[in-house]
mmCIF file of C-alpha atoms in Angstrom:
data_model
loop_
_atom_site.group_PDB
_atom_site.id
_atom_site.type_symbol
_atom_site.label_atom_id
_atom_site.label_comp_id
_atom_site.label_asym_id
_atom_site.label_seq_id
_atom_site.Cartn_x
_atom_site.Cartn_y
_atom_site.Cartn_z
ATOM 1 C CA UNK A 1 0.074 -0.011 -0.054
ATOM 2 C CA UNK A 2 2.953 2.260 0.787
ATOM 3 C CA UNK A 3 4.666 1.550 -2.502
ATOM 4 C CA UNK A 4 1.442 2.443 -4.114
ATOM 5 C CA UNK A 5 0.948 5.690 -2.531
ATOM 6 C CA UNK A 6 4.537 6.621 -3.124
ATOM 7 C CA UNK A 7 3.918 5.811 -6.997
ATOM 8 C CA UNK A 8 1.119 8.460 -7.200
ATOM 9 C CA UNK A 9 3.048 11.165 -5.632
ATOM 10 C CA UNK A 10 5.646 10.210 -8.066
ATOM 11 C CA UNK A 11 3.350 10.588 -10.890
ATOM 12 C CA UNK A 12 2.022 14.090 -9.464
ATOM 13 C CA UNK A 13 5.450 15.091 -9.341
ATOM 14 C CA UNK A 14 6.305 14.574 -12.652
ATOM 15 C CA UNK A 15 2.926 15.873 -14.086
ATOM 16 C CA UNK A 16 3.246 19.295 -12.161
ATOM 17 C CA UNK A 17 7.137 19.463 -13.370
ATOM 18 C CA UNK A 18 5.676 18.717 -17.121
ATOM 19 C CA UNK A 19 3.186 21.443 -17.049
ATOM 20 C CA UNK A 20 5.553 23.903 -15.661
ATOM 21 C CA UNK A 21 8.342 23.409 -18.419
ATOM 22 C CA UNK A 22 5.333 23.574 -20.650
ATOM 23 C CA UNK A 23 4.007 26.871 -19.332
ATOM 24 C CA UNK A 24 7.616 28.707 -19.631
ATOM 25 C CA UNK A 25 7.344 30.325 -22.953
ATOM 26 C CA UNK A 26 9.875 32.723 -24.111
ATOM 27 C CA UNK A 27 8.653 36.395 -24.936
ATOM 28 C CA UNK A 28 11.187 37.275 -27.330
ATOM 29 C CA UNK A 29 13.652 36.263 -30.016
ATOM 30 C CA UNK A 30 17.216 36.313 -29.530
ATOM 31 C CA UNK A 31 18.721 39.629 -30.282
ATOM 32 C CA UNK A 32 22.406 38.725 -29.591
ATOM 33 C CA UNK A 33 25.169 40.421 -31.829
ATOM 34 C CA UNK A 34 22.487 43.091 -33.363
ATOM 35 C CA UNK A 35 24.029 46.399 -33.802
ATOM 36 C CA UNK A 36 21.169 49.031 -33.011
ATOM 37 C CA UNK A 37 23.014 52.177 -33.888
ATOM 38 C CA UNK A 38 23.787 50.438 -37.518
ATOM 39 C CA UNK A 39 21.864 51.530 -41.135
ATOM 40 C CA UNK A 40 20.963 49.262 -43.728
ATOM 41 C CA UNK A 41 18.821 49.000 -47.166
ATOM 42 C CA UNK A 42 16.094 46.986 -48.475
ATOM 43 C CA UNK A 43 16.406 46.231 -52.383
ATOM 44 C CA UNK A 44 12.886 45.205 -53.930
ATOM 45 C CA UNK A 45 13.071 43.638 -57.503
ATOM 46 C CA UNK A 46 9.762 43.222 -59.413
ATOM 47 C CA UNK A 47 9.699 40.156 -61.680
ATOM 48 C CA UNK A 48 6.770 38.849 -63.810
ATOM 49 C CA UNK A 49 5.727 35.763 -62.163
ATOM 50 C CA UNK A 50 5.710 33.704 -65.558
ATOM 51 C CA UNK A 51 8.518 35.311 -67.502
ATOM 52 C CA UNK A 52 10.529 36.188 -64.611
ATOM 53 C CA UNK A 53 11.449 39.384 -66.470
ATOM 54 C CA UNK A 54 11.751 42.724 -64.463
ATOM 55 C CA UNK A 55 8.416 44.774 -64.462
ATOM 56 C CA UNK A 56 8.891 48.283 -64.105
ATOM 57 C CA UNK A 57 6.998 51.220 -63.536
ATOM 58 C CA UNK A 58 4.798 52.507 -60.559
ATOM 59 C CA UNK A 59 5.790 53.224 -57.294
ATOM 60 C CA UNK A 60 6.653 51.744 -54.098
ATOM 61 C CA UNK A 61 6.461 53.240 -50.522
ATOM 62 C CA UNK A 62 8.146 52.332 -47.492
ATOM 63 C CA UNK A 63 6.974 52.930 -43.758
ATOM 64 C CA UNK A 64 8.791 52.051 -40.413
ATOM 65 C CA UNK A 65 6.501 50.335 -38.499
ATOM 66 C CA UNK A 66 8.592 49.597 -35.314
ATOM 67 C CA UNK A 67 12.229 49.890 -33.935
ATOM 68 C CA UNK A 68 13.828 47.180 -32.340
ATOM 69 C CA UNK A 69 14.939 46.956 -28.407
ATOM 70 C CA UNK A 70 16.605 44.694 -26.738
ATOM 71 C CA UNK A 71 17.058 43.815 -23.235
ATOM 72 C CA UNK A 72 18.636 40.881 -21.643
ATOM 73 C CA UNK A 73 19.975 39.709 -24.722
ATOM 74 C CA UNK A 74 16.578 39.567 -26.440
ATOM 75 C CA UNK A 75 15.053 41.742 -29.035
ATOM 76 C CA UNK A 76 11.501 43.210 -29.222
ATOM 77 C CA UNK A 77 9.862 45.646 -31.263
ATOM 78 C CA UNK A 78 8.187 48.979 -30.383
ATOM 79 C CA UNK A 79 5.924 50.705 -32.660
ATOM 80 C CA UNK A 80 6.480 54.079 -34.291
ATOM 81 C CA UNK A 81 5.397 56.377 -36.871
ATOM 82 C CA UNK A 82 1.669 56.773 -36.241
ATOM 83 C CA UNK A 83 1.535 52.776 -35.557
ATOM 84 C CA UNK A 84 1.836 53.237 -31.611
ATOM 85 C CA UNK A 85 -1.986 52.737 -30.956
ATOM 86 C CA UNK A 86 -2.765 50.423 -34.036
ATOM 87 C CA UNK A 87 -3.710 47.248 -31.530
ATOM 88 C CA UNK A 88 -1.993 45.012 -34.058
ATOM 89 C CA UNK A 89 -0.185 42.276 -32.421
ATOM 90 C CA UNK A 90 3.558 41.678 -33.718
ATOM 91 C CA UNK A 91 3.640 38.267 -32.153
ATOM 92 C CA UNK A 92 4.236 36.253 -35.786
ATOM 93 C CA UNK A 93 5.954 38.279 -38.480
ATOM 94 C CA UNK A 94 5.750 35.595 -40.877
ATOM 95 C CA UNK A 95 1.941 35.822 -41.167
ATOM 96 C CA UNK A 96 1.379 37.271 -44.563
ATOM 97 C CA UNK A 97 -2.203 38.796 -42.904
ATOM 98 C CA UNK A 98 0.058 41.132 -40.497
ATOM 99 C CA UNK A 99 1.252 43.671 -43.207
ATOM 100 C CA UNK A 100 -2.157 43.777 -44.381
ATOM 101 C CA UNK A 101 -3.645 44.639 -41.012
ATOM 102 C CA UNK A 102 -0.849 47.318 -40.725
ATOM 103 C CA UNK A 103 -1.312 48.768 -43.962
ATOM 104 C CA UNK A 104 -4.994 49.404 -42.805
ATOM 105 C CA UNK A 105 -3.601 51.448 -40.150
ATOM 106 C CA UNK A 106 -1.588 53.573 -41.864
ATOM 107 C CA UNK A 107 -2.668 57.155 -40.637
ATOM 108 C CA UNK A 108 -1.551 60.942 -41.430
ATOM 109 C CA UNK A 109 0.929 60.323 -38.823
ATOM 110 C CA UNK A 110 2.460 57.899 -40.565
ATOM 111 C CA UNK A 111 5.389 59.439 -42.756
ATOM 112 C CA UNK A 112 6.361 57.201 -45.558
ATOM 113 C CA UNK A 113 8.942 57.236 -48.364
ATOM 114 C CA UNK A 114 8.063 56.835 -51.841
ATOM 115 C CA UNK A 115 10.382 55.667 -54.570
ATOM 116 C CA UNK A 116 9.752 54.951 -58.550
ATOM 117 C CA UNK A 117 10.356 51.669 -59.693
ATOM 118 C CA UNK A 118 13.278 51.569 -62.364
ATOM 119 C CA UNK A 119 13.546 49.949 -65.889
ATOM 120 C CA UNK A 120 15.090 47.153 -64.298
ATOM 121 C CA UNK A 121 12.308 46.515 -61.783
ATOM 122 C CA UNK A 122 14.194 47.492 -58.955
ATOM 123 C CA UNK A 123 13.662 50.274 -56.326
ATOM 124 C CA UNK A 124 16.189 50.593 -53.314
ATOM 125 C CA UNK A 125 15.517 52.393 -49.778
ATOM 126 C CA UNK A 126 18.763 53.212 -48.201
ATOM 127 C CA UNK A 127 20.066 54.317 -44.901
ATOM 128 C CA UNK A 128 17.441 52.516 -42.974
ATOM 129 C CA UNK A 129 18.134 52.622 -39.278
ATOM 130 C CA UNK A 130 17.133 49.195 -37.393
ATOM 131 C CA UNK A 131 13.648 48.392 -37.522
ATOM 132 C CA UNK A 132 10.539 46.720 -39.251
ATOM 133 C CA UNK A 133 9.301 48.162 -42.395
ATOM 134 C CA UNK A 134 6.095 47.921 -44.396
ATOM 135 C CA UNK A 135 6.478 48.123 -47.878
ATOM 136 C CA UNK A 136 3.102 49.088 -49.879
ATOM 137 C CA UNK A 137 3.201 49.157 -54.014
ATOM 138 C CA UNK A 138 1.270 52.395 -53.956
ATOM 139 C CA UNK A 139 0.949 52.527 -57.776
ATOM 140 C CA UNK A 140 1.231 49.162 -60.120
ATOM 141 C CA UNK A 141 3.079 48.833 -63.067
ATOM 142 C CA UNK A 142 1.031 49.426 -66.384
ATOM 143 C CA UNK A 143 -0.725 45.937 -67.280
ATOM 144 C CA UNK A 144 0.042 44.432 -63.852
ATOM 145 C CA UNK A 145 -1.771 44.165 -60.445
ATOM 146 C CA UNK A 146 0.128 45.707 -57.537
ATOM 147 C CA UNK A 147 1.973 43.161 -55.087
ATOM 148 C CA UNK A 148 0.551 42.510 -51.715
ATOM 149 C CA UNK A 149 2.014 44.963 -48.949
ATOM 150 C CA UNK A 150 4.487 42.869 -47.212
ATOM 151 C CA UNK A 151 7.135 43.337 -43.955
ATOM 152 C CA UNK A 152 10.972 43.279 -44.063
ATOM 153 C CA UNK A 153 13.174 43.454 -40.750
ATOM 154 C CA UNK A 154 16.521 45.324 -41.080
ATOM 155 C CA UNK A 155 18.334 43.615 -39.924
ATOM 156 C CA UNK A 156 17.434 40.192 -40.862
ATOM 157 C CA UNK A 157 18.760 36.992 -39.110
ATOM 158 C CA UNK A 158 20.794 34.286 -40.784
ATOM 159 C CA UNK A 159 22.181 31.902 -38.460
ATOM 160 C CA UNK A 160 24.329 33.595 -35.792
ATOM 161 C CA UNK A 161 24.728 36.429 -37.893
ATOM 162 C CA UNK A 162 22.557 39.492 -39.081
ATOM 163 C CA UNK A 163 22.215 40.851 -42.489
ATOM 164 C CA UNK A 164 21.841 44.739 -42.947
ATOM 165 C CA UNK A 165 21.130 44.853 -46.576
ATOM 166 C CA UNK A 166 18.238 42.985 -47.733
ATOM 167 C CA UNK A 167 16.624 42.208 -51.007
ATOM 168 C CA UNK A 168 13.012 41.004 -51.839
ATOM 169 C CA UNK A 169 11.992 39.576 -54.853
ATOM 170 C CA UNK A 170 8.175 39.470 -55.170
ATOM 171 C CA UNK A 171 6.544 38.164 -58.210
ATOM 172 C CA UNK A 172 4.156 40.407 -59.879
ATOM 173 C CA UNK A 173 0.831 39.004 -61.385
ATOM 174 C CA UNK A 174 -0.699 40.730 -64.520
ATOM 175 C CA UNK A 175 -4.009 41.983 -64.906
ATOM 176 C CA UNK A 176 -5.766 38.997 -66.027
ATOM 177 C CA UNK A 177 -4.552 37.055 -62.489
ATOM 178 C CA UNK A 178 -6.958 37.163 -59.568
ATOM 179 C CA UNK A 179 -4.269 37.296 -56.887
ATOM 180 C CA UNK A 180 -1.467 39.978 -56.412
ATOM 181 C CA UNK A 181 1.848 38.574 -55.948
ATOM 182 C CA UNK A 182 3.397 38.046 -52.507
ATOM 183 C CA UNK A 183 7.227 38.588 -52.068
ATOM 184 C CA UNK A 184 9.639 35.554 -51.752
ATOM 185 C CA UNK A 185 11.335 35.368 -48.424
ATOM 186 C CA UNK A 186 13.694 38.311 -48.364
ATOM 187 C CA UNK A 187 17.559 37.439 -48.738
ATOM 188 C CA UNK A 188 20.942 39.191 -49.028
ATOM 189 C CA UNK A 189 22.118 40.093 -52.162
ATOM 190 C CA UNK A 190 23.723 37.110 -54.167
ATOM 191 C CA UNK A 191 23.318 34.836 -50.845
ATOM 192 C CA UNK A 192 20.802 32.133 -51.106
ATOM 193 C CA UNK A 193 19.020 30.511 -48.158
ATOM 194 C CA UNK A 194 18.555 33.318 -45.604
ATOM 195 C CA UNK A 195 16.326 32.877 -42.681
ATOM 196 C CA UNK A 196 12.883 34.468 -41.826
ATOM 197 C CA UNK A 197 12.424 37.710 -40.227
ATOM 198 C CA UNK A 198 12.976 37.795 -36.433
ATOM 199 C CA UNK A 199 10.215 36.794 -34.393
ATOM 200 C CA UNK A 200 8.930 37.641 -31.255
ATOM 201 C CA UNK A 201 7.493 34.523 -28.880
ATOM 202 C CA UNK A 202 8.691 31.820 -31.096
ATOM 203 C CA UNK A 203 12.163 30.000 -30.774
ATOM 204 C CA UNK A 204 12.881 26.494 -31.763
ATOM 205 C CA UNK A 205 13.932 25.189 -27.877
ATOM 206 C CA UNK A 206 10.186 24.207 -26.964
ATOM 207 C CA UNK A 207 10.324 21.383 -29.532
ATOM 208 C CA UNK A 208 12.791 19.175 -27.727
ATOM 209 C CA UNK A 209 11.165 20.062 -24.307
ATOM 210 C CA UNK A 210 7.527 19.126 -25.739
ATOM 211 C CA UNK A 211 8.946 15.852 -27.134
ATOM 212 C CA UNK A 212 10.433 14.985 -23.767
ATOM 213 C CA UNK A 213 7.000 16.018 -21.979
ATOM 214 C CA UNK A 214 5.384 13.487 -24.392
ATOM 215 C CA UNK A 215 7.643 10.737 -23.483
ATOM 216 C CA UNK A 216 7.247 11.316 -19.920
ATOM 217 C CA UNK A 217 3.392 11.506 -20.044
ATOM 218 C CA UNK A 218 3.685 8.167 -22.072
ATOM 219 C CA UNK A 219 5.843 6.369 -19.447
ATOM 220 C CA UNK A 220 3.383 7.845 -16.373
ATOM 221 C CA UNK A 221 0.233 6.345 -18.476
ATOM 222 C CA UNK A 222 2.283 3.022 -18.807
ATOM 223 C CA UNK A 223 3.184 2.860 -15.044
ATOM 224 C CA UNK A 224 -0.554 3.697 -13.934
ATOM 225 C CA UNK A 225 -1.664 1.151 -16.300
ATOM 226 C CA UNK A 226 0.814 -1.607 -14.998
ATOM 227 C CA UNK A 227 0.116 -0.635 -11.173
ATOM 228 C CA UNK A 228 -3.784 -0.777 -12.077
ATOM 229 C CA UNK A 229 -3.459 -4.507 -13.257
ATOM 230 C CA UNK A 230 -1.311 -5.515 -10.698
ATOM 231 C CA UNK A 231 -3.636 -4.694 -8.125
ATOM 232 C CA UNK A 232 -6.450 -6.223 -10.153
ATOM 233 C CA UNK A 233 -4.254 -9.419 -10.099
#
């Protein structure tokens, strides 16, 4: 009887431990090595989604949405430029709907920089302070739909390093297409395989923790099952 009571207490302890681990969720992504005083650039190249040829004409407008803050080695985003009270959660920067929501929050207080798209389909925004930027094609090229608005951070995280000169290449749909093109994953000039936007509240470390928790739960369930069968015998 004493052995069974000890076993029950052990199971309770393990369950509490698992629940505690699962509820310790990081609030910010790592900002180690980022230079908040640096400046960068965003280069956008528009290409036809079928021919891959450059699409010139029209204009692109960029808005700084947030500035980066670091605390205890972690990075977070703080709204600026008229977006301070927009009420949009920046929890997952990879969500394509986030740019659409922020576009709707552009106000008279939001200052943007407008540039014409050159003959090579390219537009470059330079001398950008570290921050999160919303890019909106405010005028489409003749015969084409405007690309969907998208977010780019300066810098982008690439493994253990940071990229301050970012290249984005949206595919442009012609007017016969129903859906505007969305940008490919931003990348550094002439460098493939760049990682996604740095995100808040989303790191890889919970994956092994959750896997271990699942194994522990299985072991506890199996132990309870065997103990029940032993008592019945």
